[in-house]
Coordinates of C-alpha atoms in Angstrom, one line a residue:
M1 CA 0.0 0.0 0.0
S2 CA 1.5 3.3 -1.1
R3 CA 2.0 5.8 1.8
E4 CA 2.0 8.8 -0.6
L5 CA -1.5 10.2 -0.8
N6 CA -3.3 12.1 -3.6
Q7 CA -1.2 10.8 -6.5
L8 CA -3.9 11.2 -9.1
K9 CA -5.2 14.2 -10.9
D10 CA -8.8 14.8 -12.1
T11 CA -7.8 14.9 -15.8
E12 CA -5.9 11.6 -15.4
V13 CA -9.0 9.9 -13.9
K14 CA -11.3 11.4 -16.5
Q15 CA -9.1 10.5 -19.5
A16 CA -8.2 7.0 -18.4
K17 CA -9.0 4.6 -21.3
P18 CA -10.0 0.9 -21.1
K19 CA -7.5 -1.8 -22.1
E20 CA -7.8 -5.4 -23.0
K21 CA -7.3 -6.3 -19.4
Q22 CA -8.4 -4.3 -16.3
Y23 CA -5.8 -2.2 -14.6
Y24 CA -5.5 0.2 -11.7
L25 CA -4.5 3.9 -11.2
N26 CA -3.2 4.4 -7.6
D27 CA -4.0 7.4 -5.5
G28 CA -2.2 6.2 -2.4
G29 CA -3.3 5.2 1.0
G30 CA -5.1 2.1 -0.3
L31 CA -7.3 4.0 -2.8
R32 CA -7.1 3.2 -6.5
L33 CA -9.3 3.4 -9.6
Q34 CA -10.1 0.1 -11.3
I35 CA -10.6 0.5 -15.1
K36 CA -12.4 -2.4 -16.7
P37 CA -12.2 -3.5 -20.4
N38 CA -15.9 -2.3 -20.8
G39 CA -14.9 1.2 -19.8
S40 CA -16.4 1.3 -16.3
K41 CA -14.3 2.9 -13.6
I42 CA -14.7 1.8 -10.0
W43 CA -13.1 3.1 -6.8
V44 CA -11.4 0.3 -4.8
F45 CA -10.1 0.7 -1.3
R46 CA -7.8 -1.9 0.3
F47 CA -6.8 -1.8 4.0
M48 CA -5.2 -4.0 6.7
L49 CA -7.0 -4.7 9.9
N50 CA -5.8 -7.1 12.6
G51 CA -3.3 -8.6 10.2
S52 CA -5.8 -9.3 7.5
S53 CA -6.1 -7.6 4.1
K54 CA -9.6 -6.4 3.2
E55 CA -11.1 -4.7 0.2
T56 CA -14.3 -2.7 -0.5
T57 CA -15.5 -0.3 -3.2
F58 CA -16.7 3.3 -3.2
K59 CA -19.0 3.0 -6.2
S60 CA -18.1 4.1 -9.7
Y61 CA -16.6 7.2 -11.3
P62 CA -18.0 9.8 -12.1
T63 CA -20.9 9.0 -9.7
T64 CA -18.2 9.3 -7.0
T65 CA -15.7 12.0 -7.9
L66 CA -12.0 11.9 -7.0
K67 CA -12.5 14.3 -4.2
E68 CA -15.4 12.3 -2.8
A69 CA -13.4 9.1 -3.0
R70 CA -10.6 10.7 -1.0
E71 CA -13.0 11.9 1.6
K72 CA -14.4 8.4 1.9
R73 CA -10.9 7.1 2.3
A74 CA -10.2 9.5 5.2
E75 CA -13.5 8.5 6.8
Y76 CA -12.6 4.8 6.6
K77 CA -9.0 5.5 7.9
K78 CA -10.4 7.0 11.1
L79 CA -12.4 3.9 11.8
I80 CA -9.4 1.6 11.0
D81 CA -7.2 3.6 13.4
N82 CA -9.8 2.9 16.1
N83 CA -9.7 -0.8 15.2
I84 CA -13.2 -0.7 13.7
N85 CA -13.9 -2.6 10.5
P86 CA -15.4 0.2 8.2
I87 CA -17.2 -2.4 6.0
D88 CA -19.1 -3.8 9.0
Y89 CA -19.7 -0.3 10.4
F90 CA -21.3 1.2 7.2
N91 CA -23.3 -2.0 6.6
K92 CA -24.8 -1.7 10.0
E93 CA -25.4 2.0 9.4
K94 CA -27.3 1.2 6.2
E95 CA -29.4 -1.4 7.9
Q96 CA -30.2 1.1 10.7
Q97 CA -31.2 3.7 8.1
K98 CA -33.4 1.2 6.3
K99 CA -35.0 0.2 9.6
E100 CA -35.6 3.8 10.5
E101 CA -37.3 4.4 7.1
T102 CA -39.4 1.3 7.6
N103 CA -40.1 2.5 11.2
S104 CA -41.7 5.8 10.1
F105 CA -45.2 6.4 11.3
K106 CA -46.4 6.8 7.7
N107 CA -45.0 3.4 6.7
V108 CA -46.4 1.6 9.8
M109 CA -49.8 3.3 9.3
Y110 CA -50.1 1.9 5.7
Q111 CA -49.0 -1.5 6.9
W112 CA -51.6 -1.5 9.6
L113 CA -54.3 -0.4 7.1
E114 CA -53.4 -3.3 4.8
N115 CA -53.6 -5.6 7.8
E116 CA -57.1 -4.2 8.5
K117 CA -58.3 -4.4 4.9
P118 CA -59.4 -8.1 4.8
N119 CA -61.7 -7.7 7.8
A120 CA -63.3 -4.4 6.8
K121 CA -66.0 -3.5 4.3
I122 CA -64.8 -1.4 1.4
E123 CA -66.5 1.8 2.5
Q124 CA -65.3 1.3 6.1
Y125 CA -61.7 0.8 4.9
D126 CA -61.9 3.8 2.5
W127 CA -63.3 6.0 5.3
K128 CA -60.6 4.9 7.8
K129 CA -57.8 5.5 5.2
N130 CA -59.2 8.9 4.2
R131 CA -59.4 10.0 7.9
F132 CA -55.8 9.0 8.7
E133 CA -54.5 10.7 5.6
K134 CA -56.4 13.9 6.3
D135 CA -56.5 14.1 10.1
V136 CA -53.4 12.2 11.3
L137 CA -50.6 12.2 8.7
P138 CA -50.3 16.0 8.6
Y139 CA -49.2 15.8 12.3
L140 CA -47.2 12.6 12.4
K141 CA -45.9 11.7 8.8
N142 CA -42.3 12.8 9.6
K143 CA -42.1 11.0 13.0
K144 CA -40.6 7.6 13.8
M145 CA -42.9 5.3 15.7
N146 CA -40.6 5.5 18.8
D147 CA -40.6 9.3 18.6
V148 CA -44.3 9.7 18.7
S149 CA -45.2 11.1 22.1
I150 CA -48.5 11.2 24.1
Q151 CA -48.6 14.9 23.4
D152 CA -48.5 14.2 19.7
I153 CA -51.6 12.0 20.1
V154 CA -53.3 14.6 22.2
T155 CA -52.7 17.2 19.5
V156 CA -54.2 15.0 16.8
I157 CA -57.3 14.1 18.8
K158 CA -58.0 17.6 20.2
A159 CA -57.7 19.1 16.7
K160 CA -60.4 16.7 15.4
N161 CA -62.5 17.0 18.5
K162 CA -63.1 20.7 17.8
T163 CA -65.1 20.0 14.7
A164 CA -66.1 16.3 14.9
P165 CA -66.1 14.7 18.4
E166 CA -67.5 11.4 17.1
T167 CA -64.8 11.1 14.5
A168 CA -62.1 12.1 17.1
S169 CA -63.4 9.2 19.3
K170 CA -63.1 6.7 16.4
L171 CA -59.6 8.0 15.5
F172 CA -58.6 7.4 19.1
G173 CA -59.7 3.8 18.9
Y174 CA -58.0 3.3 15.5
L175 CA -54.7 4.8 16.8
K176 CA -54.8 2.5 19.8
S177 CA -55.2 -0.5 17.3
L178 CA -52.4 0.9 15.2
F179 CA -50.0 1.2 18.1
G180 CA -50.9 -2.3 19.2
F181 CA -50.0 -3.6 15.8
A182 CA -46.7 -1.6 15.9
V183 CA -45.8 -3.2 19.3
L184 CA -46.5 -6.7 18.1
N185 CA -44.3 -6.1 15.0
G186 CA -41.4 -4.6 16.8
Y187 CA -41.8 -1.0 15.5
C188 CA -42.2 0.5 19.0
E189 CA -41.9 -0.6 22.6
R190 CA -45.2 0.4 24.1
N191 CA -48.8 1.4 23.1
L192 CA -49.1 5.0 24.1
L193 CA -52.9 5.0 23.8
V194 CA -53.2 2.6 26.8
E195 CA -51.9 5.4 29.0
V196 CA -54.4 8.0 27.9
N197 CA -58.0 8.3 29.2
K198 CA -60.1 9.1 26.1
T199 CA -62.8 10.9 28.1
H200 CA -60.2 13.6 29.1
L201 CA -59.7 14.4 25.4
I202 CA -63.0 14.1 23.7
T203 CA -66.0 16.3 24.6
K204 CA -69.4 14.7 24.6
R205 CA -71.3 15.8 21.6
T206 CA -74.5 17.8 22.2
V207 CA -77.0 16.5 19.8
K208 CA -78.7 19.3 17.9
H209 CA -82.1 18.2 16.5
M210 CA -83.2 19.7 13.2
A211 CA -85.8 22.4 13.6
Q212 CA -89.2 20.9 13.0
I213 CA -92.9 21.9 13.1
T214 CA -95.1 19.8 15.5
D215 CA -98.0 22.2 15.8
K216 CA -100.9 21.1 13.5
E217 CA -102.0 24.7 12.8
V218 CA -98.5 25.8 11.9
L219 CA -98.1 22.7 9.7
K220 CA -101.4 23.7 8.0
E221 CA -100.0 27.2 7.2
L222 CA -96.8 25.6 5.9
T223 CA -98.7 23.2 3.7
N224 CA -100.8 25.9 2.1
S225 CA -97.8 28.2 1.7
I226 CA -95.9 25.5 -0.2
Y227 CA -98.9 24.6 -2.4
N228 CA -99.4 28.3 -3.2
Y229 CA -95.7 29.1 -3.7
H230 CA -95.1 31.0 -7.0
G231 CA -91.4 30.5 -7.4
S232 CA -89.5 27.9 -9.3
F233 CA -91.7 24.9 -10.2
S234 CA -88.8 22.5 -9.2
V235 CA -88.5 24.2 -5.7
K236 CA -92.3 24.1 -5.3
N237 CA -92.8 20.5 -6.2
C238 CA -89.7 19.5 -4.2
L239 CA -91.3 21.0 -1.1
R240 CA -94.7 19.5 -1.9
L241 CA -93.1 16.1 -2.3
V242 CA -91.2 16.2 1.0
L243 CA -94.5 17.1 2.8
H244 CA -95.7 13.7 1.7
I245 CA -92.5 11.6 1.7
P246 CA -90.0 12.2 4.5
L247 CA -86.8 11.8 2.4
R248 CA -83.4 13.0 3.5
A249 CA -82.5 16.3 1.8
E250 CA -79.7 14.6 -0.2
N251 CA -82.0 11.8 -1.5
L252 CA -84.8 14.3 -2.3
C253 CA -82.6 16.7 -4.2
T254 CA -80.8 14.0 -6.2
L255 CA -83.9 11.9 -6.9
K256 CA -83.9 10.5 -10.5
W257 CA -86.8 9.6 -12.8
S258 CA -85.2 6.1 -13.1
Q259 CA -86.0 5.7 -9.4
I260 CA -89.8 6.3 -10.0
D261 CA -92.1 3.6 -11.2
F262 CA -95.4 5.2 -12.1
D263 CA -97.2 1.9 -12.9
K264 CA -96.2 0.3 -9.6
K265 CA -96.5 3.6 -7.7
L266 CA -93.1 2.9 -6.2
M267 CA -89.9 4.8 -5.5
T268 CA -86.7 2.8 -5.3
I269 CA -83.4 4.3 -4.2
P270 CA -80.3 2.1 -4.4
R271 CA -78.8 1.2 -1.0
N272 CA -75.4 2.8 -1.8
Q273 CA -77.1 6.2 -2.2
M274 CA -78.7 6.1 1.2
K275 CA -77.1 7.3 4.4
L276 CA -77.0 3.7 5.7
K277 CA -75.1 2.0 2.9
N278 CA -74.9 -1.5 4.5
P279 CA -75.2 -3.9 1.5
N280 CA -77.0 -6.4 3.7
Y281 CA -80.0 -4.2 3.6
E282 CA -82.3 -4.0 0.6
D283 CA -82.7 -0.9 -1.5
F284 CA -84.9 1.8 0.0
K285 CA -88.4 1.3 -1.3
M286 CA -91.2 3.8 -0.8
P287 CA -94.8 3.3 -1.9
L288 CA -96.3 6.4 -3.6
S289 CA -99.7 7.8 -2.8
D290 CA -102.0 9.2 -5.4
E291 CA -101.1 12.7 -4.4
V292 CA -97.4 12.0 -4.8
I293 CA -98.0 10.5 -8.2
S294 CA -99.9 13.7 -9.1
I295 CA -97.0 15.9 -7.9
L296 CA -94.5 13.9 -9.9
K297 CA -96.5 13.9 -13.1
E298 CA -97.0 17.7 -12.8
Q299 CA -93.2 18.0 -12.4
K300 CA -92.6 15.9 -15.4
R301 CA -94.9 18.0 -17.6
E302 CA -93.1 21.2 -16.5
L303 CA -89.7 19.7 -17.3
I304 CA -90.9 18.6 -20.8
L305 CA -92.0 22.2 -21.4
H306 CA -88.8 23.8 -20.1
T307 CA -85.8 21.5 -20.7
N308 CA -84.6 18.3 -22.4
N309 CA -82.9 17.1 -19.2
Q310 CA -84.9 14.0 -18.1
D311 CA -82.4 12.7 -15.6
Y312 CA -83.1 14.3 -12.3
V313 CA -86.6 15.0 -11.0
F314 CA -85.9 18.4 -9.6
L315 CA -83.5 20.6 -11.5
G316 CA -81.4 23.6 -10.5
F317 CA -81.9 27.0 -12.1
D318 CA -79.5 26.2 -15.0
N319 CA -81.4 23.0 -15.8
N320 CA -78.1 21.1 -16.1
T321 CA -78.0 19.3 -12.8
H322 CA -80.1 18.5 -9.7
I323 CA -81.5 21.1 -7.4
N324 CA -79.4 22.5 -4.6
K325 CA -80.8 21.8 -1.2
E326 CA -80.4 25.4 -0.2
S327 CA -82.9 26.5 -2.9
P328 CA -85.9 24.9 -1.0
N329 CA -84.5 26.2 2.3
K330 CA -84.4 29.8 0.9
A331 CA -88.0 29.4 -0.3
L332 CA -89.0 28.3 3.3
K333 CA -87.3 31.5 4.6
I334 CA -89.1 33.6 2.0
M335 CA -92.4 32.0 3.2
E336 CA -91.3 33.2 6.7
F337 CA -90.9 29.7 8.2
N338 CA -87.7 30.8 9.9
R339 CA -88.9 32.1 13.3
E340 CA -89.2 30.4 16.6
G341 CA -92.0 27.9 16.6
R342 CA -92.3 28.1 12.8
K343 CA -88.7 27.3 11.8
I344 CA -88.1 24.4 9.5
R345 CA -85.5 23.4 6.9
L346 CA -85.6 20.6 4.3
H347 CA -84.3 17.9 6.7
G348 CA -86.8 19.0 9.4
F349 CA -89.7 17.5 7.5
R350 CA -88.5 14.1 8.7
G351 CA -88.8 15.1 12.3
T352 CA -92.2 16.7 11.6
F353 CA -93.5 13.5 10.0
R354 CA -92.1 11.3 12.9
S355 CA -93.5 13.5 15.6
M356 CA -96.9 14.1 14.0
I357 CA -97.6 10.5 13.0
D358 CA -97.2 9.5 16.6
T359 CA -99.6 12.2 17.7
L360 CA -102.2 11.2 15.0
D361 CA -101.9 7.4 15.5
T362 CA -103.8 7.3 18.7
K363 CA -105.2 3.8 18.1
G364 CA -101.8 2.3 17.4
Q365 CA -102.6 1.4 13.8
F366 CA -99.0 1.6 12.8
T367 CA -96.1 -0.2 14.4
Y368 CA -92.9 1.6 15.6
E369 CA -90.9 -0.4 13.1
V370 CA -92.9 0.7 10.1
K371 CA -92.8 4.4 11.2
E372 CA -89.0 4.0 11.5
R373 CA -88.7 2.2 8.2
A374 CA -90.4 5.2 6.4
L375 CA -87.3 7.2 7.5
D376 CA -85.0 4.3 6.6
H377 CA -84.0 3.9 10.2
H378 CA -82.8 0.5 11.2
E379 CA -82.3 -1.2 14.6
K380 CA -78.8 -0.7 16.0
S381 CA -78.8 -4.0 17.8
K382 CA -76.9 -6.5 15.7
V383 CA -79.2 -9.3 16.9
V384 CA -82.4 -7.4 16.1
R385 CA -81.0 -6.3 12.7
A386 CA -80.2 -9.9 11.8
Y387 CA -83.8 -10.9 12.0
S388 CA -85.6 -7.6 11.1
H389 CA -83.9 -6.2 8.0
K390 CA -85.5 -8.7 5.7
G391 CA -89.0 -8.3 7.1
D392 CA -91.6 -7.2 4.5
Y393 CA -93.1 -4.0 5.7
F394 CA -94.2 -2.8 2.3
E395 CA -98.0 -3.3 2.7
Q396 CA -97.9 -1.6 6.1
L397 CA -95.7 1.1 4.8
Q398 CA -98.1 1.7 1.9
E399 CA -101.0 2.1 4.4
L400 CA -98.9 4.5 6.6
M401 CA -97.9 6.7 3.7
T402 CA -101.4 6.9 2.3
Y403 CA -102.6 7.8 5.7
W404 CA -100.0 10.6 6.0
S405 CA -100.6 11.9 2.5
N406 CA -104.3 12.1 3.2
F407 CA -103.6 14.0 6.4
I408 CA -101.4 16.5 4.5
K409 CA -104.2 16.9 1.8
S410 CA -106.7 17.5 4.6
L411 CA -104.6 20.4 5.9
R412 CA -104.6 22.0 2.4
E413 CA -108.3 21.6 2.2
I414 CA -108.6 23.0 5.7
N415 CA -110.7 20.1 6.9
E416 CA -110.2 18.2 10.2
L417 CA -109.0 14.6 9.9

């Protein structure tokens, strides 16, 4: 090994040509450039340690320049002087770096999500993945699992708790599961979430019920105001329909003609378009009263006169897409149903229906289950759900909706039921 250092020049390295056999250009101190017949140039470093000769490479030229190769030689020399094998040292360093990259919160999170995927429904998995990417990663993506602190978790949960306590509660549970997965797979030593009391982080949600009208006389005023409304025909008929059928605002405004069967007097909305998207439940089916059929036929006639768009039942002002739910809400405000005791918005018609039908049904003609099914409400108990979701309530539902529709008509006619 030549003791004289820095024997080579940049031009010499750059201009070195291949020969029939490989050869070396020495820079001293164990560093030399290997030139192969195919023209490749590789930095080779040879050294002695504990009486044994060893050799390693510093990648190729010009990826590693002459200056960088010399710096690498000096770095290796310091380790050798301390009786440390530089090859073993840097291999361990690479392994540690790779382990740290694998040990990032982001990487472990995606591993955990993949582990969860086989046991979750598609919509549940997508929701979970979306929430982690939006609500957790912005805070923890640059952290290693072992570097995540309890305070980091507190920050994530409190941030979400400000706008969505229920989601914050779910995230807490999911994070607890993620850290349990990380402990089992050796990414961290303890599950931080075990040490945190969730109730200290998450405020209990105060349920705000939608404004609804439960006074019969006020409902009579509302019914007549809607039937006599002189604004957009789509807004008018949208409000008339929701008087008779307690649809959610989203389903009402996006209702399509393909979901209406005039011959069978039936509305069918695919399960995946309902709030409860559980595929184990059948599509939402609603029998249509004669008055509802009349409203829909009038709406269809108006659309034929004003537009070629025959997709959505209720169109927006540009006739290109479905009506915006704020349009009927604005109409209700114009009709002055925005004051205490008279306040109602589109979603509130569901509460009005549910409250009034209980008041009207003094003889118990309609079961609780049928009244709930009109709103597409289902039992939360898994045991009850297993036996009830396939029950055929259609005939009972038909009687209920005819009864309700006749009641609404009676208000318009200002007759007592």
